[in-house]
CSV table of C-alpha atoms in Angstrom, one decimal:
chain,number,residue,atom,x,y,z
A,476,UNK,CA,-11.0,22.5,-21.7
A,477,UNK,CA,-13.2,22.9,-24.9
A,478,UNK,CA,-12.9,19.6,-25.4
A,479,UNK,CA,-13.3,18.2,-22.4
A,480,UNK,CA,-17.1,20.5,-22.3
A,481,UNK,CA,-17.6,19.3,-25.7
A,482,UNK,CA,-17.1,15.3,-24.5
A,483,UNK,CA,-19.0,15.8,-21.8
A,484,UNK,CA,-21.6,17.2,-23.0
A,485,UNK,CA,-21.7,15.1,-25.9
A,486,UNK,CA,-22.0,11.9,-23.3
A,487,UNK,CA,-24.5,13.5,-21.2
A,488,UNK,CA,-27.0,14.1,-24.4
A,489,UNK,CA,-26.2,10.2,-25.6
A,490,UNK,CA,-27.1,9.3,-22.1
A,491,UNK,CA,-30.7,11.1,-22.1
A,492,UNK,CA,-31.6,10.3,-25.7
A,493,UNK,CA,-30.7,6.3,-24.7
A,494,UNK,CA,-34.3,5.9,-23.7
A,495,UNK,CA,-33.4,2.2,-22.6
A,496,UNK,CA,-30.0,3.7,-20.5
A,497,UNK,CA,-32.4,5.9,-18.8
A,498,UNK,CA,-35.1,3.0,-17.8
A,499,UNK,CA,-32.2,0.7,-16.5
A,500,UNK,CA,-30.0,3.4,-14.8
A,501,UNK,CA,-32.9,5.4,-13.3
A,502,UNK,CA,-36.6,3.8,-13.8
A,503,UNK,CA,-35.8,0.0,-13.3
A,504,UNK,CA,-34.2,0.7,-9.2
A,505,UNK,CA,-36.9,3.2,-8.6
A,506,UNK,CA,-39.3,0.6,-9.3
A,507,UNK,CA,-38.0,-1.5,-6.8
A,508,UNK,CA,-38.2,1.1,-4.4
A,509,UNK,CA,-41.7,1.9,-5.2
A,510,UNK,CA,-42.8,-1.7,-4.9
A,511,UNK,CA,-40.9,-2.5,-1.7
A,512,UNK,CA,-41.4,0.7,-0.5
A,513,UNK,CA,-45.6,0.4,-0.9
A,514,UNK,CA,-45.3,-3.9,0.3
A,515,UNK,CA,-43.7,-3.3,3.4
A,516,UNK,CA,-44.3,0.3,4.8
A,517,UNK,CA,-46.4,-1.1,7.2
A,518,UNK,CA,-44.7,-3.9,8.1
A,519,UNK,CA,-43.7,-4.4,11.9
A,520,UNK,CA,-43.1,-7.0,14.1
A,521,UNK,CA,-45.0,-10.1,13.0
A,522,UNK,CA,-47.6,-11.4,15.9
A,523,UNK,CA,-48.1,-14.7,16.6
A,524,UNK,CA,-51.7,-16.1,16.5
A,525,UNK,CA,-53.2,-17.4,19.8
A,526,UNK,CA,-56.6,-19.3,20.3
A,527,UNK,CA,-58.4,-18.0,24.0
A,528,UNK,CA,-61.0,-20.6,24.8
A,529,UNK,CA,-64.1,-19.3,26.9
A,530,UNK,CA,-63.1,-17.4,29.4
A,531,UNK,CA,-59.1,-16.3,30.6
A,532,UNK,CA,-59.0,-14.6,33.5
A,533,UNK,CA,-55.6,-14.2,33.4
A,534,UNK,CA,-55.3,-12.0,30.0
A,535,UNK,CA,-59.2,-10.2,30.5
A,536,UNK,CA,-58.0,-8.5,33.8
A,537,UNK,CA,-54.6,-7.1,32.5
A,538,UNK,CA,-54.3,-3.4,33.1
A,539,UNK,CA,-54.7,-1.7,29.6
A,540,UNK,CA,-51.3,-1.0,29.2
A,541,UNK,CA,-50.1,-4.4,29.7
A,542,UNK,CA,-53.0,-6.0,27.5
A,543,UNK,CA,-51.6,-3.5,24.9
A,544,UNK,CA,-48.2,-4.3,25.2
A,545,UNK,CA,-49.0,-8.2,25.0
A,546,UNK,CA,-50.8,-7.4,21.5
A,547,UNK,CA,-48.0,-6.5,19.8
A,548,UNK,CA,-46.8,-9.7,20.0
A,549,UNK,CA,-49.7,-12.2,20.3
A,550,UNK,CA,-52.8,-11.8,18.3
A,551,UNK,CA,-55.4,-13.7,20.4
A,552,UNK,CA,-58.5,-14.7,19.0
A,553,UNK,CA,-61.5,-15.8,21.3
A,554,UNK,CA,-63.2,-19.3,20.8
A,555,UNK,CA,-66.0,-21.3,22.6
A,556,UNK,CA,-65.2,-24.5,20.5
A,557,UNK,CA,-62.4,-26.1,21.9
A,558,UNK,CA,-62.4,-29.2,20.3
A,559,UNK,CA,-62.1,-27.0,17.0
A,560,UNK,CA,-59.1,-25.1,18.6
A,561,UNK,CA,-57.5,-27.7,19.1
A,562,UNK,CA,-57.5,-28.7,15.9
A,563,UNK,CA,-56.5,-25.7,14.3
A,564,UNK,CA,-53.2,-25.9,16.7
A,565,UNK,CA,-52.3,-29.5,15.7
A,566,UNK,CA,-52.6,-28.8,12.1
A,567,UNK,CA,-50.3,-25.5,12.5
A,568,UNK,CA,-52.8,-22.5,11.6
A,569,UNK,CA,-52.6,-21.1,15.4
A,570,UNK,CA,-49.6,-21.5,17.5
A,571,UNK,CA,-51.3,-22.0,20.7
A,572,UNK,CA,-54.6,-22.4,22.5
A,573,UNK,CA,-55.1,-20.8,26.0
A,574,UNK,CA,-57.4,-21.8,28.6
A,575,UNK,CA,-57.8,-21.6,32.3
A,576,UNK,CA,-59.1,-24.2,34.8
A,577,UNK,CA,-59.3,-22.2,38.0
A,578,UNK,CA,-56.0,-21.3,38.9
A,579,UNK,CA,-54.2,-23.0,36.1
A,580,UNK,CA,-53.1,-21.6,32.9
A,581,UNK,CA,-53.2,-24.5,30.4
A,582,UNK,CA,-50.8,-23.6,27.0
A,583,UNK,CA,-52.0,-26.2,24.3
A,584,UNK,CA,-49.2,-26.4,21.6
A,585,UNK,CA,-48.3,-28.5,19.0
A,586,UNK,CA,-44.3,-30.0,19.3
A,587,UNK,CA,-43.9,-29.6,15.3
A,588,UNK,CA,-43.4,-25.9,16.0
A,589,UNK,CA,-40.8,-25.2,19.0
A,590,UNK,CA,-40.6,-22.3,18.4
A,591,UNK,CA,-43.5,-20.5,18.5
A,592,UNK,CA,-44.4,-22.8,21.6
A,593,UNK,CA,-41.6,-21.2,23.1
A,594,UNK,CA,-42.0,-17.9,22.4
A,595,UNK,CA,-45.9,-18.2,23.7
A,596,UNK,CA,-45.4,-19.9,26.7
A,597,UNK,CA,-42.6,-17.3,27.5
A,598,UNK,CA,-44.8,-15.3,27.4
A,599,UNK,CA,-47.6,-16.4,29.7
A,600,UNK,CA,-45.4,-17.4,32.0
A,601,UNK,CA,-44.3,-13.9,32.8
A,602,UNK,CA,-47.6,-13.1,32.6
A,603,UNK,CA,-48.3,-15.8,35.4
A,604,UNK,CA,-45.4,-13.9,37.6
A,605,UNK,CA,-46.9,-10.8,37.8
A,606,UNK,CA,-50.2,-12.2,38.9
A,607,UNK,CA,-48.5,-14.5,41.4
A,608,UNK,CA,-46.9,-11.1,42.9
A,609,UNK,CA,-49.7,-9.8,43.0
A,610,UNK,CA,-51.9,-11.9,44.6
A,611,UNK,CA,-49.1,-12.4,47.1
A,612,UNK,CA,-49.4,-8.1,47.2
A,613,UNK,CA,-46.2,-7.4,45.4
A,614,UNK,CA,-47.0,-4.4,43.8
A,615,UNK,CA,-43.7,-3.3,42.6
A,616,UNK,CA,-41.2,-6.6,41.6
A,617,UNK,CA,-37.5,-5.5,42.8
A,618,UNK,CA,-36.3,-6.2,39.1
A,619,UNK,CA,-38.1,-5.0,35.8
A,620,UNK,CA,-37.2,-5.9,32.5
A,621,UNK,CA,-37.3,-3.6,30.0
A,622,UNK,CA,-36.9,-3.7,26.1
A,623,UNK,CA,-36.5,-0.9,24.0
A,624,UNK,CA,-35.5,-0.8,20.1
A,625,UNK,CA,-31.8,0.8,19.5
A,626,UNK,CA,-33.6,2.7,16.2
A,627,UNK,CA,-36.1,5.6,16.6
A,628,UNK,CA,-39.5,4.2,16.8
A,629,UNK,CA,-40.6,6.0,13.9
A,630,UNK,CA,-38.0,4.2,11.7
A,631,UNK,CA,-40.2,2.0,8.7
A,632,UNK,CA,-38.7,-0.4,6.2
A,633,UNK,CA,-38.1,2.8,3.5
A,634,UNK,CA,-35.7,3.8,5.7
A,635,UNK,CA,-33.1,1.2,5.0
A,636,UNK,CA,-35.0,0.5,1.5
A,637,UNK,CA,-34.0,3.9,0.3
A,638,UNK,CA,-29.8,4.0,0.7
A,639,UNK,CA,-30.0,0.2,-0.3
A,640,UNK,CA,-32.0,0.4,-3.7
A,641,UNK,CA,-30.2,3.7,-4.2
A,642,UNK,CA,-26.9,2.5,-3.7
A,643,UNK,CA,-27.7,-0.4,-6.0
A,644,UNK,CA,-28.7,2.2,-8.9
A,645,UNK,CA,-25.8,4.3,-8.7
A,646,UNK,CA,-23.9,0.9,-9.2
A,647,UNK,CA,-25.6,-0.2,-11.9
A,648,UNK,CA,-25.8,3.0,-14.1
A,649,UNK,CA,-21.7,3.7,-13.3
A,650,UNK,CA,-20.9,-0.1,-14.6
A,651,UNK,CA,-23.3,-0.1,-17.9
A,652,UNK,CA,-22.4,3.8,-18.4
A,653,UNK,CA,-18.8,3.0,-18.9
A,654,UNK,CA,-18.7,-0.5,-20.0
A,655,UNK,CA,-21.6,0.1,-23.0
A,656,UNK,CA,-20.1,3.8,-23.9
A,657,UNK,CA,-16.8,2.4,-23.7
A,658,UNK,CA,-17.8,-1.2,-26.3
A,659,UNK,CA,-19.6,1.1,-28.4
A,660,UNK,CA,-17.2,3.8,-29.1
A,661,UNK,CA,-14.8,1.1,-29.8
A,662,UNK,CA,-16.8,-0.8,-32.4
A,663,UNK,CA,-18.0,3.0,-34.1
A,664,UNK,CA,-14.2,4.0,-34.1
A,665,UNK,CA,-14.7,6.9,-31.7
A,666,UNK,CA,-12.2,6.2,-29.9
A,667,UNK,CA,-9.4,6.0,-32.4
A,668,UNK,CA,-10.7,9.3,-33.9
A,669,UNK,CA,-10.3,10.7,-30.4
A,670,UNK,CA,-7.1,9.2,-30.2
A,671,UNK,CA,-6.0,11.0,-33.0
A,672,UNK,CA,-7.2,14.2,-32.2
A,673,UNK,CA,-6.0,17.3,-29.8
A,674,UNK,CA,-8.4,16.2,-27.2
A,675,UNK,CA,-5.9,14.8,-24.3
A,676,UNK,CA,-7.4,11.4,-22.4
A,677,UNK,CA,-7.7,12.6,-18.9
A,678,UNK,CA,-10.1,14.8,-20.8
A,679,UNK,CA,-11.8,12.1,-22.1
A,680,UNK,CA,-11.5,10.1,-18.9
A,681,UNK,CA,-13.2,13.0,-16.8
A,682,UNK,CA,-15.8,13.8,-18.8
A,683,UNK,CA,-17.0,10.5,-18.6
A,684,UNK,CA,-16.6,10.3,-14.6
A,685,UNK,CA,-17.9,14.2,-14.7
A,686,UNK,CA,-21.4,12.7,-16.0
A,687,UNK,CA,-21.3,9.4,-14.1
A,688,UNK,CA,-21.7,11.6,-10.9
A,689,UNK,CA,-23.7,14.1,-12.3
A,690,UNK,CA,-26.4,10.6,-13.3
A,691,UNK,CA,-25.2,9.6,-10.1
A,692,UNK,CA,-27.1,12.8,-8.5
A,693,UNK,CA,-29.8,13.1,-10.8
A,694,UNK,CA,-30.8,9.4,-9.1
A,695,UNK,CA,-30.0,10.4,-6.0
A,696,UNK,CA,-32.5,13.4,-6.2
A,697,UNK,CA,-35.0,11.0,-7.4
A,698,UNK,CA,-35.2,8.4,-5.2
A,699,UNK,CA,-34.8,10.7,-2.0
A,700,UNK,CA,-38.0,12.6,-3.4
A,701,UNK,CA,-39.8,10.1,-4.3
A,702,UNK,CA,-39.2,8.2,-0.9
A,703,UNK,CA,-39.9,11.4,1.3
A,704,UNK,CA,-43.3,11.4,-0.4
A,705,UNK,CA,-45.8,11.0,2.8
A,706,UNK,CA,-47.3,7.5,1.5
A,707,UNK,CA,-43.3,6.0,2.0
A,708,UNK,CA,-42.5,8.7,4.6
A,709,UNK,CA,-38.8,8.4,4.8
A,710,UNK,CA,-36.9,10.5,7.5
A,711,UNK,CA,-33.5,11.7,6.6
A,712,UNK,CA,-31.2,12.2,9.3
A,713,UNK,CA,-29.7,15.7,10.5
A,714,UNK,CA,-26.5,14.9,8.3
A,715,UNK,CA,-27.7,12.6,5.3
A,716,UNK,CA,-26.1,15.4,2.8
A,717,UNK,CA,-22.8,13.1,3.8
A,718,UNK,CA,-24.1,10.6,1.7
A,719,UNK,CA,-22.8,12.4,-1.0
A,720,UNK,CA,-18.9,12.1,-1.1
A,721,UNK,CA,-19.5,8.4,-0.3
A,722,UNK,CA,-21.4,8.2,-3.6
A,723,UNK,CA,-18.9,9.8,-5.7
A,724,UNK,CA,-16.2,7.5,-4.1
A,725,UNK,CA,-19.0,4.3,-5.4
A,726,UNK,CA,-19.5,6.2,-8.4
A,727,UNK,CA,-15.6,6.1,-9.5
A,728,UNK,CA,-15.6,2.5,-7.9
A,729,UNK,CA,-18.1,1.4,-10.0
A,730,UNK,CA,-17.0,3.0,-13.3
A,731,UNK,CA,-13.4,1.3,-12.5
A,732,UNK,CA,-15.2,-1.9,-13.0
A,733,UNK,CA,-17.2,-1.1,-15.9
A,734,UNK,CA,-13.8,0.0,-17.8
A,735,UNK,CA,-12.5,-3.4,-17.0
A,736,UNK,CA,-15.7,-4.8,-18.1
A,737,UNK,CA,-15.3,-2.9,-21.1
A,738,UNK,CA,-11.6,-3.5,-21.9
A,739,UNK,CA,-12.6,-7.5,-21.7
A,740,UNK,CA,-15.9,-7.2,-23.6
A,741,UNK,CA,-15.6,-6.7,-27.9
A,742,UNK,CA,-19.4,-6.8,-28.3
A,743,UNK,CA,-22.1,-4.2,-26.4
A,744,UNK,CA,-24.0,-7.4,-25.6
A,745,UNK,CA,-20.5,-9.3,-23.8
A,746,UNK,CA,-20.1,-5.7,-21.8
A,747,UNK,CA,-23.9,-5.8,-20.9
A,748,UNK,CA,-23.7,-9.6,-19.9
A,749,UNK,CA,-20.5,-9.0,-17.8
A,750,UNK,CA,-21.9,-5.9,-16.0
A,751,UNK,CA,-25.2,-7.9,-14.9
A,752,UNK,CA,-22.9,-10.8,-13.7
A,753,UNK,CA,-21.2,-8.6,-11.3
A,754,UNK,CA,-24.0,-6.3,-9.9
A,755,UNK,CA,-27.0,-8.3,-9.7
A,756,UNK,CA,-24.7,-11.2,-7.4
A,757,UNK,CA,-23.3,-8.2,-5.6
A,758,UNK,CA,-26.5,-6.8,-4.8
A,759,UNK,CA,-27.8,-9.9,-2.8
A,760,UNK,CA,-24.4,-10.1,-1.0
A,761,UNK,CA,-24.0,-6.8,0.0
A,762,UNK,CA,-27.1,-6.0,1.8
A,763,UNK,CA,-28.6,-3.3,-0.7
A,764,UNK,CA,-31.8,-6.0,-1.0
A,765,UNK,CA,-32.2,-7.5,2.5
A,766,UNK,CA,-29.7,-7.0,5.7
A,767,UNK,CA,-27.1,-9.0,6.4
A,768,UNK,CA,-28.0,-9.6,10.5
A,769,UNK,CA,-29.2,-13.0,9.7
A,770,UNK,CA,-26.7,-14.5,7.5
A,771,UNK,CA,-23.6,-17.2,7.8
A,772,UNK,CA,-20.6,-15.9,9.2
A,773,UNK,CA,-19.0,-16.6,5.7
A,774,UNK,CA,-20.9,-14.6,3.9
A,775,UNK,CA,-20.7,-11.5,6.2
A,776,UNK,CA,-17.2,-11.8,5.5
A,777,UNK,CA,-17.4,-12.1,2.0
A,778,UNK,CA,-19.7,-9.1,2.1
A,779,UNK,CA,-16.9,-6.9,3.6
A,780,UNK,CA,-14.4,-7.6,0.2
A,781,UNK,CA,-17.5,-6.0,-1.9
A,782,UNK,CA,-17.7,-2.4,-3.0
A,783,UNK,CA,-20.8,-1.9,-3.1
A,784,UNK,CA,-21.4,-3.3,0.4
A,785,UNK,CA,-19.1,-0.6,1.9
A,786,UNK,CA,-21.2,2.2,-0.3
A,787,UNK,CA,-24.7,0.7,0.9
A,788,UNK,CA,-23.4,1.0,4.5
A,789,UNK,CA,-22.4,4.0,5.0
A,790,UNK,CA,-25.4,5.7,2.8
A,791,UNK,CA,-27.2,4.1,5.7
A,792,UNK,CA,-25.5,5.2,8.2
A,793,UNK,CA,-25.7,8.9,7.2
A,794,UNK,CA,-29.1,9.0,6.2
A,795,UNK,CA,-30.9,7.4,8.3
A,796,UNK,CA,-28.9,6.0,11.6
A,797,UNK,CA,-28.3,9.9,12.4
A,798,UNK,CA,-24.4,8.9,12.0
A,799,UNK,CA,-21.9,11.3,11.8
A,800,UNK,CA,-20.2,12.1,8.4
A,801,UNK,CA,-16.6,11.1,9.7
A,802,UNK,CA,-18.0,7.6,10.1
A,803,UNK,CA,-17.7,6.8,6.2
A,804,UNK,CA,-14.5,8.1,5.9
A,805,UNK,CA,-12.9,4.7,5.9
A,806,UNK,CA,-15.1,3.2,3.3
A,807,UNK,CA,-14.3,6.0,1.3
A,808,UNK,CA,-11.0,4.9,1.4
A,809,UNK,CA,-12.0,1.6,0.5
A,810,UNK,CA,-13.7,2.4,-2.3
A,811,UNK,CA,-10.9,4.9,-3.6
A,812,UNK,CA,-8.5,2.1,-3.2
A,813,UNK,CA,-10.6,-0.5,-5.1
A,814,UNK,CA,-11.3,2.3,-7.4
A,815,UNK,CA,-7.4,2.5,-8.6
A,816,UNK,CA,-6.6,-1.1,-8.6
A,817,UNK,CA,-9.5,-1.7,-10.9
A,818,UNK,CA,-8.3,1.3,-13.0
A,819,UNK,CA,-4.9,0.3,-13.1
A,820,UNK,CA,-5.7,-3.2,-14.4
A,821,UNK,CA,-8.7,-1.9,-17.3
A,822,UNK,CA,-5.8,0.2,-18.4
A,823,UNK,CA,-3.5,-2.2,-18.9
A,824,UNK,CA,-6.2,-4.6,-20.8
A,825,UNK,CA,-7.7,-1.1,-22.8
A,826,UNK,CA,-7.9,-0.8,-26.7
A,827,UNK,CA,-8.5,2.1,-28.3
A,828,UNK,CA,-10.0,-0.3,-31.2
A,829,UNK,CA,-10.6,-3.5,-32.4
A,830,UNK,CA,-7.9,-4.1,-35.2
């Protein structure tokens, strides 16, 4: 046990003396977070820009809350010149121009952009509907579409910033802790003078996962506090505290890989090199960056044979989807299976030295 304080102890004062190991594990991801976080907390639905020439009867006598509803989604802009608006349409800096001939709606759109043609003249042709019903004195259509978002409407981009970013630093600083502790000790002969002495090696082993988590939470407390600041305004869920056993499971996931990288690496540089090689790649494939929604089939799938996918998603789920904890209980599993494979195999390729 007195070693085992004395190891850990030991690592955890290497770790905070290593002023570059704290600006990669803990300064570099909150960076990201801060500059993501600041870009895009405003963000929302992107509006597409529309050109109104002279006068529209059609969109200057909607009610107030349908003429606020239509500009969410289309940012009209008035114009007498329509020659001029025209122009701007075919050369692709509006998406449409909009102008009414007595009882007809003209949509002026430019073919090189389907698209956002369709999307307008959808649009205005619902809006044509209603005032067809209406004139015809149909106040109250027998069908009504309605669209609402599945997420809260106070959700912002922080929101899935936060687990994402986060998730990504606990991977990183679990991967470099063990692979660069492990290189180093090697090539300084700790390890065979810990080899030789009374101190057993799951002692050694746990202090080194003991302080991994304990980074691990340090991070954790950062980047949650510095998100729930009120210029990023992230909302934790009722039970985002279950974020935390899925980040000890990604901890001991990650670690596993930095011991293999570590058993393959002889130099501090080769360990470095092979941890970048596997988190970086892994951060852009597992969703920690940018969602997944949008991408091939193939890659979703490759996506699901990725640890820190499977760590990224459930963080979300817990903290801000308003999940319930028993939801990441099969990634933990996941990740506790991944997390003795890669064991077994960096204990097979270990050294306790170089010789």
């Amino acid at each position: 046990m007195t070693g085992f304080v004395s190891l850990s102890a030991a690592m955890a004062r290497g770790f905070f003396r290593d002023r570059t190991a704290m600006f990669f594990t803990i300064l570099f991801p909150l960076m990201f977070l801060v500059l993501f976080g600041g870009l895009f907390k405003d963000s929302g639905a992107s509006k597409t820009d529309v050109l109104q020439i002279g006068s529209v009867p059609v969109l200057e006598q909607l009610p107030a809350e349908a003429a606020a509803g239509l500009g969410q989604v289309l940012a009209v802009e008035r114009t007498a010149d329509r020659a001029d608006a025209l122009e701007q349409v075919r050369k692709g800096d509006k998406a449409a121009a909009l102008e009414q001939v007595g009882g007809e709606l003209i949509v002026h759109y430019s073919a090189a952009d389907q698209v956002k043609a369709a999307t307008v003249q959808g649009i205005l042709e619902s809006l044509v509907q209603e005032a067809n019903l209406a004139a015809a004195g149909v106040t109250t259509p027998a069908l009504k579409l309605s669209a609402k978002p599945v997420e809260d409407e106070s959700l912002k981009a922080i929101q899935y910033m936060t687990p994402g970013l986060l998730g990504w630093a606990i991977a990183t600083g679990a991967t470099f802790g063990a692979a660069l502790t492990l290189v180093t000790w090697r090539q300084k002969k700790i390890l065979r003078r810990l080899r030789l002495s009374p101190v057993p090696v799951t002692s050694i082993i746990s202090a080194r996962v003991l302080v991994s988590i304990a980074i691990a939470l340090v991070q954790s407390a950062i980047f949650i506090g510095v998100a729930l600041l009120p210029y990023f305004g992230l909302q934790l869920a009722d039970q985002w505290w279950g974020f935390i056993p899925i980040m000890i499971a990604g901890t001991l996931a990650f670690l596993s890989i930095g011991l293999l990288a570590g058993a393959v690496a002889k130099t501090a540089e080769a360990a470095s090199a092979i941890a970048n090689l596997i988190t970086l790649p892994m951060a852009f494939l597992s969703g920690a960056f940018f969602p997944l929604e949008g991408a091939p089939e193939w890659l979703r799938t490759v996506s699901e044979f990725l640890p820190l996918k499977h760590l990224v998603s459930s963080m979300q789920d817990v903290m801000v989807r308003g999940e319930a904890f028993a939801v990441t209980l099969p990634d933990i599993g996941i990740l506790l299976g991944f997390t003795v494979v890669l064991s077994a195999v960096a204990a097979a390729l270990f050294r306790w030295d170089d010789a």
